[in-house]
Every structure is written in C-alpha cells, then in structure tokens.
Short mmCIF file of C-alpha atoms in Angstrom, two decimals:
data_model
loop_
_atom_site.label_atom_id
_atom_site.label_comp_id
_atom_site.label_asym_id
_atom_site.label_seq_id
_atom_site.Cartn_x
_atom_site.Cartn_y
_atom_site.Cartn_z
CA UNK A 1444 -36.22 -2.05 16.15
CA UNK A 1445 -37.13 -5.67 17.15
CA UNK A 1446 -34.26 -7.78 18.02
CA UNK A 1447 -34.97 -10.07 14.95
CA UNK A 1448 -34.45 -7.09 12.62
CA UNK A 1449 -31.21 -6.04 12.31
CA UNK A 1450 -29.92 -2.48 10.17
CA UNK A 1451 -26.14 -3.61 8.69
CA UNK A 1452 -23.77 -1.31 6.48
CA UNK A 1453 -23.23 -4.02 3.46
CA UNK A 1454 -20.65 -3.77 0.38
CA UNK A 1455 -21.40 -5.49 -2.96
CA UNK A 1456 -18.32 -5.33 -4.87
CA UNK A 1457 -20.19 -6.77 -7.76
CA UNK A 1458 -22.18 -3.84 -7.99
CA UNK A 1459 -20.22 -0.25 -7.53
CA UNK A 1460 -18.42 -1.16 -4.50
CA UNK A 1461 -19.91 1.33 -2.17
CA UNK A 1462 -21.81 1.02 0.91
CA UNK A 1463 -25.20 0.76 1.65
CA UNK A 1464 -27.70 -0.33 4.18
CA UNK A 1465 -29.79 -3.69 4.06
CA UNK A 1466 -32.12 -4.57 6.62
CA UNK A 1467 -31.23 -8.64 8.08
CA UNK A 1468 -34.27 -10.35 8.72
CA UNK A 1469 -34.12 -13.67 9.98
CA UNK A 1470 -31.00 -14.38 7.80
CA UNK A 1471 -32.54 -12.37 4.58
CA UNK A 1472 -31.56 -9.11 4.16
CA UNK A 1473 -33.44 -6.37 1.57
CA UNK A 1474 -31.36 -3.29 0.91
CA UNK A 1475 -32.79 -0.28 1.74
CA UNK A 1476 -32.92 2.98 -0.43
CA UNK A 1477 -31.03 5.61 1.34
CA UNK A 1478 -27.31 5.78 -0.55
CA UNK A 1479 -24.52 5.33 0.73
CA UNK A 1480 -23.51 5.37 4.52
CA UNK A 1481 -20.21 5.44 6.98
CA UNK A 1482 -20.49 2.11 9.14
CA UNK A 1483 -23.77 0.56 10.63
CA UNK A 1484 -26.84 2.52 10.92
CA UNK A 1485 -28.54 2.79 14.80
CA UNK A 1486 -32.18 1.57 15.34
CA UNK A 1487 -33.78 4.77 16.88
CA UNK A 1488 -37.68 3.81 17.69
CA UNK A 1489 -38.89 2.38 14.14
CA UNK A 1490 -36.99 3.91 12.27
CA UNK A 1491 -32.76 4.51 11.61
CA UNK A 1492 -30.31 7.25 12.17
CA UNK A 1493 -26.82 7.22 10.32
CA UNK A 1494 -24.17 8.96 8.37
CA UNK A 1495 -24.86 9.55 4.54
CA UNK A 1496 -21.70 9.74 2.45
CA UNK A 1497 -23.13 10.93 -0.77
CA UNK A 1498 -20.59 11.10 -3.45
CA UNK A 1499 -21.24 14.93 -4.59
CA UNK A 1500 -21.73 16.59 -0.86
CA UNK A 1501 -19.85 16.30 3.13
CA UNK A 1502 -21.11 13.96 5.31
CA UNK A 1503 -24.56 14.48 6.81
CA UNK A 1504 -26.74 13.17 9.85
CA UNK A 1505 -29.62 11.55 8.83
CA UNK A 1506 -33.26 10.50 10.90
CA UNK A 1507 -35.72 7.77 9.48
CA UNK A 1508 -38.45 7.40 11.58
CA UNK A 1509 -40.18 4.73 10.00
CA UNK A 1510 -38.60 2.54 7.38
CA UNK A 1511 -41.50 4.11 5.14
CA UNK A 1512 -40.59 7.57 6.25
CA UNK A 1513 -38.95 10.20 4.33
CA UNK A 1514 -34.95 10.84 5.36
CA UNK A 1515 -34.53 13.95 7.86
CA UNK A 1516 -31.36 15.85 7.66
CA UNK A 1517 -30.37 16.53 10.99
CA UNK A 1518 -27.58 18.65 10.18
CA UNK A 1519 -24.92 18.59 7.67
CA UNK A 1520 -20.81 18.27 8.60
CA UNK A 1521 -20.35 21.16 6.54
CA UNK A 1522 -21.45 23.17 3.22
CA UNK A 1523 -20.57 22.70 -0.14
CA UNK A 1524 -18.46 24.57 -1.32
CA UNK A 1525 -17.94 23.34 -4.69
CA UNK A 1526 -19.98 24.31 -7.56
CA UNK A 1527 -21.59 20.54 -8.51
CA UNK A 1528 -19.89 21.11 -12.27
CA UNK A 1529 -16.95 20.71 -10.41
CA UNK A 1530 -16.72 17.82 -8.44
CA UNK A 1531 -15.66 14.63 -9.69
CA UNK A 1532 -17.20 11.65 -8.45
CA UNK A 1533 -15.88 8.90 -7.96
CA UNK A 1534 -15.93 5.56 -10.67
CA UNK A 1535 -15.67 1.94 -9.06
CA UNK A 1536 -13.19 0.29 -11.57
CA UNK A 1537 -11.98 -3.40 -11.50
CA UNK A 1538 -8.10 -3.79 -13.27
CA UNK A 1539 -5.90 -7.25 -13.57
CA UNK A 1540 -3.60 -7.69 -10.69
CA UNK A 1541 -1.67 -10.83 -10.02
CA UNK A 1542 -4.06 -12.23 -8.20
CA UNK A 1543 -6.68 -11.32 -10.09
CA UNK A 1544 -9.78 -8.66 -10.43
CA UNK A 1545 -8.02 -5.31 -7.96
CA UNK A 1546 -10.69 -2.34 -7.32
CA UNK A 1547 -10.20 1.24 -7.45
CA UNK A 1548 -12.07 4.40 -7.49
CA UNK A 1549 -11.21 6.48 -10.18
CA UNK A 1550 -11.56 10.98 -9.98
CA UNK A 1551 -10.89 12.48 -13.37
CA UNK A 1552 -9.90 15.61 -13.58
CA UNK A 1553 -12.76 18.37 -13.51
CA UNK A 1554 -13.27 21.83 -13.09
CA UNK A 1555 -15.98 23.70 -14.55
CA UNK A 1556 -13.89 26.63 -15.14
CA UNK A 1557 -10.40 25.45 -16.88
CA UNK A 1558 -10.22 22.78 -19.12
CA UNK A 1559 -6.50 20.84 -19.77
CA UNK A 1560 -4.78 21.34 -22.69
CA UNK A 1561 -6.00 19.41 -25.41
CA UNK A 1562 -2.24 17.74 -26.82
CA UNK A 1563 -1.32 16.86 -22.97
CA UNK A 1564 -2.61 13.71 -20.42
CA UNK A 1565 -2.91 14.98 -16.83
CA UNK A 1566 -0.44 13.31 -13.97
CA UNK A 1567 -2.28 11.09 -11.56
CA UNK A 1568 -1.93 10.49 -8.24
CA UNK A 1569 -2.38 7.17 -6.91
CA UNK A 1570 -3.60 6.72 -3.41
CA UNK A 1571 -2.64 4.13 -0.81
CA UNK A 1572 -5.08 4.02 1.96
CA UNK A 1573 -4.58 2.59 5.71
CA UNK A 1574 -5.26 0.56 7.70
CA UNK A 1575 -4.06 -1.11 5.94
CA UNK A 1576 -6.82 -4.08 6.40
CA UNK A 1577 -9.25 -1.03 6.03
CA UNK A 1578 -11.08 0.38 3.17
CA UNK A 1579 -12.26 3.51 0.69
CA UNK A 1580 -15.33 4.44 -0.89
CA UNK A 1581 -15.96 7.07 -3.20
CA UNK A 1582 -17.61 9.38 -0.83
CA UNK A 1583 -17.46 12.91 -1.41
CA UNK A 1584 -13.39 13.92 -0.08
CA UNK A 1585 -12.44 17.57 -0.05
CA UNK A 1586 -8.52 16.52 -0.41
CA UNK A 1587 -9.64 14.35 -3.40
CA UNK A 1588 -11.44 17.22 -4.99
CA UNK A 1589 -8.58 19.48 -4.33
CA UNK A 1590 -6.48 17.53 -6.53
CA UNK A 1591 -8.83 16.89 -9.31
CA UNK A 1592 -10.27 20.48 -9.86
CA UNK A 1593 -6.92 21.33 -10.34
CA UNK A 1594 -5.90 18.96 -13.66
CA UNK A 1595 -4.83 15.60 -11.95
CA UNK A 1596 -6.34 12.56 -11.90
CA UNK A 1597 -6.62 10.45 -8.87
CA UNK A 1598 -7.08 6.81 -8.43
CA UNK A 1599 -7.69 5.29 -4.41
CA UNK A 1600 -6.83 1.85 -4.32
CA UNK A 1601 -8.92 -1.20 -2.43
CA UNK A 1602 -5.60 -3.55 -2.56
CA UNK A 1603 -5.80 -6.72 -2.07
CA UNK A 1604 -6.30 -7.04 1.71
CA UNK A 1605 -8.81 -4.28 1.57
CA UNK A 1606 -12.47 -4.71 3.57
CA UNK A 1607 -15.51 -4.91 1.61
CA UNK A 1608 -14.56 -7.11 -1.28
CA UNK A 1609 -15.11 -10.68 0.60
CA UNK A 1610 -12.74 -12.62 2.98
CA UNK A 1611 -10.41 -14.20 0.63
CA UNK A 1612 -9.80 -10.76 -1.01
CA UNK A 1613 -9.45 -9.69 2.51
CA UNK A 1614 -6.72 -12.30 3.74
CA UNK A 1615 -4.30 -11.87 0.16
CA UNK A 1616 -2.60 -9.30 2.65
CA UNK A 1617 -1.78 -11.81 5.44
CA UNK A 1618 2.29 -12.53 5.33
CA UNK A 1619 2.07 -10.22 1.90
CA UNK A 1620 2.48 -6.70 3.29
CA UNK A 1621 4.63 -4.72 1.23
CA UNK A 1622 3.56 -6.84 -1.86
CA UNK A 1623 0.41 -7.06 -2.91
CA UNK A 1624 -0.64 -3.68 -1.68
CA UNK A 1625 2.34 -2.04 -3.83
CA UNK A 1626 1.59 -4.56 -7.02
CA UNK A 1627 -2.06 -3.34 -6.90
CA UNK A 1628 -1.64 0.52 -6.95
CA UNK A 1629 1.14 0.35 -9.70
CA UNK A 1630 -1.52 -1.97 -11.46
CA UNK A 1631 -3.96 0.55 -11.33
CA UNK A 1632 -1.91 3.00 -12.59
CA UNK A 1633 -0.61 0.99 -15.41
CA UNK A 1634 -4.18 0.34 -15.94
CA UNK A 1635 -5.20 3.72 -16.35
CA UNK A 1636 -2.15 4.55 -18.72
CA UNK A 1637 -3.07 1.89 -20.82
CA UNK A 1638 -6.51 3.45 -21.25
CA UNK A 1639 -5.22 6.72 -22.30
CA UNK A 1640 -6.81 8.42 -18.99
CA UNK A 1641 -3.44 9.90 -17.67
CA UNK A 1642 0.33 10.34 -18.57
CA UNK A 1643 2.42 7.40 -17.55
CA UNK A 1644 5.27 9.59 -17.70
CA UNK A 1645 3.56 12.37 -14.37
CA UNK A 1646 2.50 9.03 -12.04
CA UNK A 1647 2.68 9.98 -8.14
CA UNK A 1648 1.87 7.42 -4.86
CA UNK A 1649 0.88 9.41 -1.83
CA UNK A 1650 -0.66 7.72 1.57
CA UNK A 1651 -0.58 8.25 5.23
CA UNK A 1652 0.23 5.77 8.07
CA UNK A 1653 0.03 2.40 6.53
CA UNK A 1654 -0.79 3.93 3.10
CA UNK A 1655 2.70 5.51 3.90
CA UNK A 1656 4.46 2.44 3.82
CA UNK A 1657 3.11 1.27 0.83
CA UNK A 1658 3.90 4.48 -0.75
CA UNK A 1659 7.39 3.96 0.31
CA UNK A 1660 7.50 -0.01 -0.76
CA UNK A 1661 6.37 0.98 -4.18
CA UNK A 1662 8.55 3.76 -4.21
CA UNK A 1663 11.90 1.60 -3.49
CA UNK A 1664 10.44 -1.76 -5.17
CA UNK A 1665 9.54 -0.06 -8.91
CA UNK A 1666 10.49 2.61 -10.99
CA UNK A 1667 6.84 3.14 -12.45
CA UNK A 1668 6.46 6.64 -9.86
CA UNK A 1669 8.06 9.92 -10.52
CA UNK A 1670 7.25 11.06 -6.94
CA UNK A 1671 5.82 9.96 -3.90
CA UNK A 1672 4.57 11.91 -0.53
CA UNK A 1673 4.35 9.76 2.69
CA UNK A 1674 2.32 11.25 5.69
CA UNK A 1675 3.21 9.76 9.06
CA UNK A 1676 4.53 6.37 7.04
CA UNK A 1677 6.13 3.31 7.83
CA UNK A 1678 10.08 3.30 6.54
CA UNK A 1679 11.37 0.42 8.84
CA UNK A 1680 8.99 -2.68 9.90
CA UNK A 1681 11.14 -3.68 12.77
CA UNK A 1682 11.44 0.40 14.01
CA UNK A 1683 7.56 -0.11 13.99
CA UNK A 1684 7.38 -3.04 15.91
CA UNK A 1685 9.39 -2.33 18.71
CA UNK A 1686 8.02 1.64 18.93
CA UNK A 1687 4.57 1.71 18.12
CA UNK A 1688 1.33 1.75 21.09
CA UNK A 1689 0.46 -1.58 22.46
CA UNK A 1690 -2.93 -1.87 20.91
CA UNK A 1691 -1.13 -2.46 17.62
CA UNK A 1692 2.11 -4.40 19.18
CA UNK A 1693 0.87 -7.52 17.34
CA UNK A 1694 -0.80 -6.60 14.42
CA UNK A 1695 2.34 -7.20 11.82
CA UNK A 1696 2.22 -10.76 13.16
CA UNK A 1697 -0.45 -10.95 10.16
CA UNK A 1698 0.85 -8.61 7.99
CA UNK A 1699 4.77 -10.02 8.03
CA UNK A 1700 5.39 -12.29 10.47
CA UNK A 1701 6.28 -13.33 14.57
CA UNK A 1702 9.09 -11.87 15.69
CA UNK A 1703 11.85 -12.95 16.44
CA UNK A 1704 11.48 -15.59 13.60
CA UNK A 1705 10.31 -13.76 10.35
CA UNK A 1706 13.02 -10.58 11.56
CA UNK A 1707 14.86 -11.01 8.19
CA UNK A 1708 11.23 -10.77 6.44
CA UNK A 1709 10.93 -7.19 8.64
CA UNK A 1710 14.12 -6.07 6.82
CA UNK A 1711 13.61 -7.40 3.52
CA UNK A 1712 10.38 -5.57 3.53
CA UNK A 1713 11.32 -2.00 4.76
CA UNK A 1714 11.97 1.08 2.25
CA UNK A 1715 15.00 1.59 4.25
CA UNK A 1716 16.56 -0.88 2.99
CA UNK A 1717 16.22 -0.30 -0.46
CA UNK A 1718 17.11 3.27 -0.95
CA UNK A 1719 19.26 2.08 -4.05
CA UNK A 1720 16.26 1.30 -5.74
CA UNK A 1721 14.82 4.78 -5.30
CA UNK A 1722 14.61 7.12 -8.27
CA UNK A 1723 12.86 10.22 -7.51
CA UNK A 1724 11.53 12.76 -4.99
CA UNK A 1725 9.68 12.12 -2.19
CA UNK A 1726 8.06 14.34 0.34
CA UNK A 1727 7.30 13.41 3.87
CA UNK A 1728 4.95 15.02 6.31
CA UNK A 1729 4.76 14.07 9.99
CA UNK A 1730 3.05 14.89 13.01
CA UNK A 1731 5.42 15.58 16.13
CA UNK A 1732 3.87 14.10 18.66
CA UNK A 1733 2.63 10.81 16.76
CA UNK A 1734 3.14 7.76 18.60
CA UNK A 1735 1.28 5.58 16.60
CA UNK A 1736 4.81 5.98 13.54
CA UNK A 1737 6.79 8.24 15.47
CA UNK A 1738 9.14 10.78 13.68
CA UNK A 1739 12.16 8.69 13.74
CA UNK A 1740 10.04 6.91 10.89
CA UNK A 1741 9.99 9.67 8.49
CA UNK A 1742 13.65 11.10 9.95
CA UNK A 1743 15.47 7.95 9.49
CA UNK A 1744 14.45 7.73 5.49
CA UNK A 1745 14.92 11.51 5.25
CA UNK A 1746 18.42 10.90 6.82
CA UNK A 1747 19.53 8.37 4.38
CA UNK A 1748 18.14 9.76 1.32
CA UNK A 1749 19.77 13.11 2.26
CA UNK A 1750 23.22 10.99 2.53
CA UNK A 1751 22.81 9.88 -0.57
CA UNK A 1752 22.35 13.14 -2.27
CA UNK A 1753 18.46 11.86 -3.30
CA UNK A 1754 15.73 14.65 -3.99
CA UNK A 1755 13.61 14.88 -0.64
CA UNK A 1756 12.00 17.48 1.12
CA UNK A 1757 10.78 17.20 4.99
CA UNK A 1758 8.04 18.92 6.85
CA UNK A 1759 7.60 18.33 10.56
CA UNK A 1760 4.27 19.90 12.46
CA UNK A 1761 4.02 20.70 16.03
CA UNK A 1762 0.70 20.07 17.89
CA UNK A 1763 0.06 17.15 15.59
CA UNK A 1764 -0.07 13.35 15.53
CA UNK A 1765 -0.87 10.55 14.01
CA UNK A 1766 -3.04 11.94 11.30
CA UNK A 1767 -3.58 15.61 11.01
CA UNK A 1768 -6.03 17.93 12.56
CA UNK A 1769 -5.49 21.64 12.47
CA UNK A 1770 -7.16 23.31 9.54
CA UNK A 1771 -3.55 25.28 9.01
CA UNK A 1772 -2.08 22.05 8.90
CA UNK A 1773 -3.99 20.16 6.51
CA UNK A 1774 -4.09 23.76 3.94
CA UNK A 1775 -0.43 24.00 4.19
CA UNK A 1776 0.02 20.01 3.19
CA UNK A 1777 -1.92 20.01 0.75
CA UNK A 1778 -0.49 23.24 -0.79
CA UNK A 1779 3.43 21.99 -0.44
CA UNK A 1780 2.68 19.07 -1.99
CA UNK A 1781 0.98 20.32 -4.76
CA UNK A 1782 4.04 22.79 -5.42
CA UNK A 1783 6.43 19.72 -4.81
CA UNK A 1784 4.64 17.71 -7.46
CA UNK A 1785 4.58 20.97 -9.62
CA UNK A 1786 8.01 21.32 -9.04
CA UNK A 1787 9.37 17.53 -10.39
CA UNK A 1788 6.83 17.33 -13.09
CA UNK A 1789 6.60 20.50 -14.98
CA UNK A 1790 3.88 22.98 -14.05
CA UNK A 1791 3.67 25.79 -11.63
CA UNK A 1792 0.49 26.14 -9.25
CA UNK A 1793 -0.83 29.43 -8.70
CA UNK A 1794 -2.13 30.87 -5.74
CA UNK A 1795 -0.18 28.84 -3.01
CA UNK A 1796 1.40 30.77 0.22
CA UNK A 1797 4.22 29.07 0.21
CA UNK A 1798 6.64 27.05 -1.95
CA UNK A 1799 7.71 23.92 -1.03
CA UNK A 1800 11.84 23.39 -0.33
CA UNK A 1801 13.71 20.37 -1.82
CA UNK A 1802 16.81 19.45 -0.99
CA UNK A 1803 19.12 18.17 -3.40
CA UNK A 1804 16.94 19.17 -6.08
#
C-alpha cells in the first residue's frame, strides 16, 4: 500500500459506536465495507489483512488482496458454539450522565430454548471495563453470552474517559477517577430500569483490573448494587501506586493526582476507605502471581469486610496473573459467580460443579 494511503481502525460514536476500517487518503478517508475490526488493519501487497470482530461469531483472520477483492478467512480463533437464536448482540445505547450523552452496549437476555418468566424482570449485570482510558465494543464475547443465555441482562459501559468517543469525552476521566466512571455505570443501570428492561431491585457491577476499582468505588460510593465481583481490582490507590510495575508507576498522575501532593485525594478515593458505605456481597477473584494489582489488593478489602462481619467470598488462583488464562480458571469464575449472584438474589443455577462459599452470609 502506497505511503499516501493509509488503512486506520476508526470509531463513529454517532453511528453504532463500533469499529471499522476507513482508508486515509491524503487527509480524506472513505470507510471501507468489511465490519467491524480489533485495532488497525496491515497493508499486505494491495490489499489488507486484520482481525474481524463480528458481533454474532469469535474473532477471525481475514486477507484482502485487493481493496476490490472478496475477504479470505484465513482461519477462525475458534467455532461457534452457540446456536445464532441464541446469542445476543450487542445494542449501542446513549443514556444522560452528568456530563452529558454516556454510551453503553446493551445484551438482553436470550436463549432460544428457555424463555423468563413472564410476571418477573431479569437482574443485570453492569460491566466496568479497564484500562481504564481503554474501550468496548460489542464484539461477539463468550463471557457476555454466558450471562445472557442464562436470563440476565448485561450492560458494558464506555464511561466517560473511554477511547473512541472523541478527546474531550476521553479527558472527563483526568483528576476524575473513581467518579465519573462509577456515575456512568449506575447511570446506565438506572437507565435501563427506567425503561422497564431489567429489575432495579437484582442490579450487579462486575470488572477486572481497573474495571475492578470502579466496581469497588460504586460499590462503597452508592447503594444502587445488590452485589458486585471484582477480578484482580484496585481497593487502595496509594497500595497501587507504590506496588504496581514501573511501566504504569505514573499513570494515576492523570487519573488522581502527583504524589506526594494529591495523597489525601488517593485516600478519599479508595473503597477501603469507605467500607461503611458498603451494603452487600461482593466476590473477589485474583490471580496469585499478579503484579500488575497484587493480592494484597483484593486481601486487604477481604480483610476488612470480613472484620466487619460484611457478606464476601474470596477466591485466589495459582498459576495466574493479572488477568486470567487457564481454561479451568476462567470455567470455574464464571461458574462461582454465577452461583454467588444466584445465591444473594434469589435463583439457583443448575448444572455448576461447584457452589460458591460466602462468608458471613
């Protein structure tokens, strides 16, 4: 591909707020019809290769050898295994915030073999991505599908700081970590109660790393969440900042503040500081040898809300880091959290291996 020509993953949040492919040319760009795609695409010859993240199927490789060329699949990251009846896609919805238009993705419930009982709103689950200056789309997610084919709704959040929705919705996160990330996912979910969608009375926050934190803020700033699950999260800003790897030693300059000056910010902002505000059960799940949030993270919060005779339930996995990789790992997560939400809101999940524990519950 000539240098002047140049292949870009673009997001039009005025559209659907997904991601596809335009082609820059001399400052124009034309979008190109191949769906949506993870990242930039790579010249190869006259033509592109890249990711498609279709909303309905796993990730595949893809080969265009000429912009007027069919797509090739060059092989797929794995096979469907749901029956197309049953997945839900993905809808890009826009909700009020505080700062104005938020953007979500929301999964209603689907399975083409049960349907929910007709008198009763399913729970949702609200998800808090990374990052947290990262992003989601509504590409096709196995953990998303196993909630939804199973009666809950799910809602993943682009808060305010997200990627993708232009750079002043990008920089409403700087200094406001721990703010407008937690106002945005209870707005969605206020958002989706008010439009009769889900039961405001079975709401649940779940996210991993930075998505943990938030989970946690919203968790000990609110009382809108009945539960919460925090994978590998962020309990005590100042814990973070003196532990975590050096590549991200600075980042919560942006997100908080310098230290030593903003340190009472760090406090004022950490879950574990606010355990009187908590009011439910929460489940953590962390990876031994993370040392991206190491396990004193997750321990210290466990710690305290044990102390205080507050529902939690703590599962620790050997082998594992900062995100989780083993197949047994991720299967047994998602299965103890489903029981744990089964457990504080009313229903019993069949099927599972194992039942999740709760102390004080």
């Amino acid at each position: 591909m000539p240098f002047s020509r140049v292949a870009a993953s673009l997001r039009r949040s005025s559209r659907d707020g997904v991601k596809r492919t335009a082609l820059i040319t001399e400052g124009a760009y034309t979008t190109l019809d191949i769906g949506q795609v993870a990242e930039s695409p790579q010249p190869v010859g006259a033509g592109l290769a890249y990711i498609a993240t279709p909303p309905t199927a796993p990730p595949a490789i893809m080969l265009k050898l000429g912009f007027d060329q069919p797509a090739l699949l060059v092989r797929a990251a794995a096979p469907s295994v749901l029956p197309s009846e049953t997945v839900s896609i993905g809808e890009a919805i826009t909700f009020p915030t505080s700062h104005g238009p938020g953007h979500a993705f929301w999964y209603a419930p689907k399975n083409r073999d049960f349907e929910g009982p007709e008198d009763a709103l399913p729970p949702l689950v609200v998800l808090s991505h990374g990052g947290p200056t990262s992003m989601t789309t509504n590409h096709f997610n196995l953990q998303i599908q196993w909630w939804t084919s199973r009666g809950i709704g799910v809602v993943d959040v682009n808060y305010g700081g997200s990627t993708g929705y232009g750079r002043a919705y990008r920089r409403l996160l700087n200094g406001q970590w721990g703010i407008v990330d937690v106002d945005d996912c209870r707005a969605a979910a206020e958002y989706l109660v008010a439009r009769g969608l889900v039961d405001g009375a079975r709401l649940a926050i779940r996210g991993g790393s930075a998505g943990g934190f938030t989970t946690l803020a919203a968790l000990t700033s609110s009382d809108a969440f009945r539960a919460g699950a925090s994978l590998y999260g962020v309990a005590d800003l100042m814990l973070l900042a003196s532990d975590t790897h050096k590549f991200e030693s600075r980042y919560l300059d942006g997100l908080i503040g310098p230290l030593p000056e903003t340190g009472a910010l760090y406090a004022e902002r950490s879950p574990i500081h606010h355990l009187d505000q908590l009011a439910c059960p929460v489940i953590f799940f962390q990876g031994e040898e993370d040392k991206t949030v190491p396990p004193n993270q997750a321990e210290t919060m466990v710690a305290a809300m044990s102390a205080r005779a507050l529902p939690v339930a703590y599962y620790l996995f050997a082998g594992e880091g900062h995100g989780f990789r083993k197949a047994e790992t991720l299967r047994r997560v998602l299965e103890l959290e489903l029981d744990f939400y089964g457990r504080v809101f009313g229903f019993s999940a069949p099927g599972l291996s194992e039942r999740v524990k709760i102390a004080n519950m």
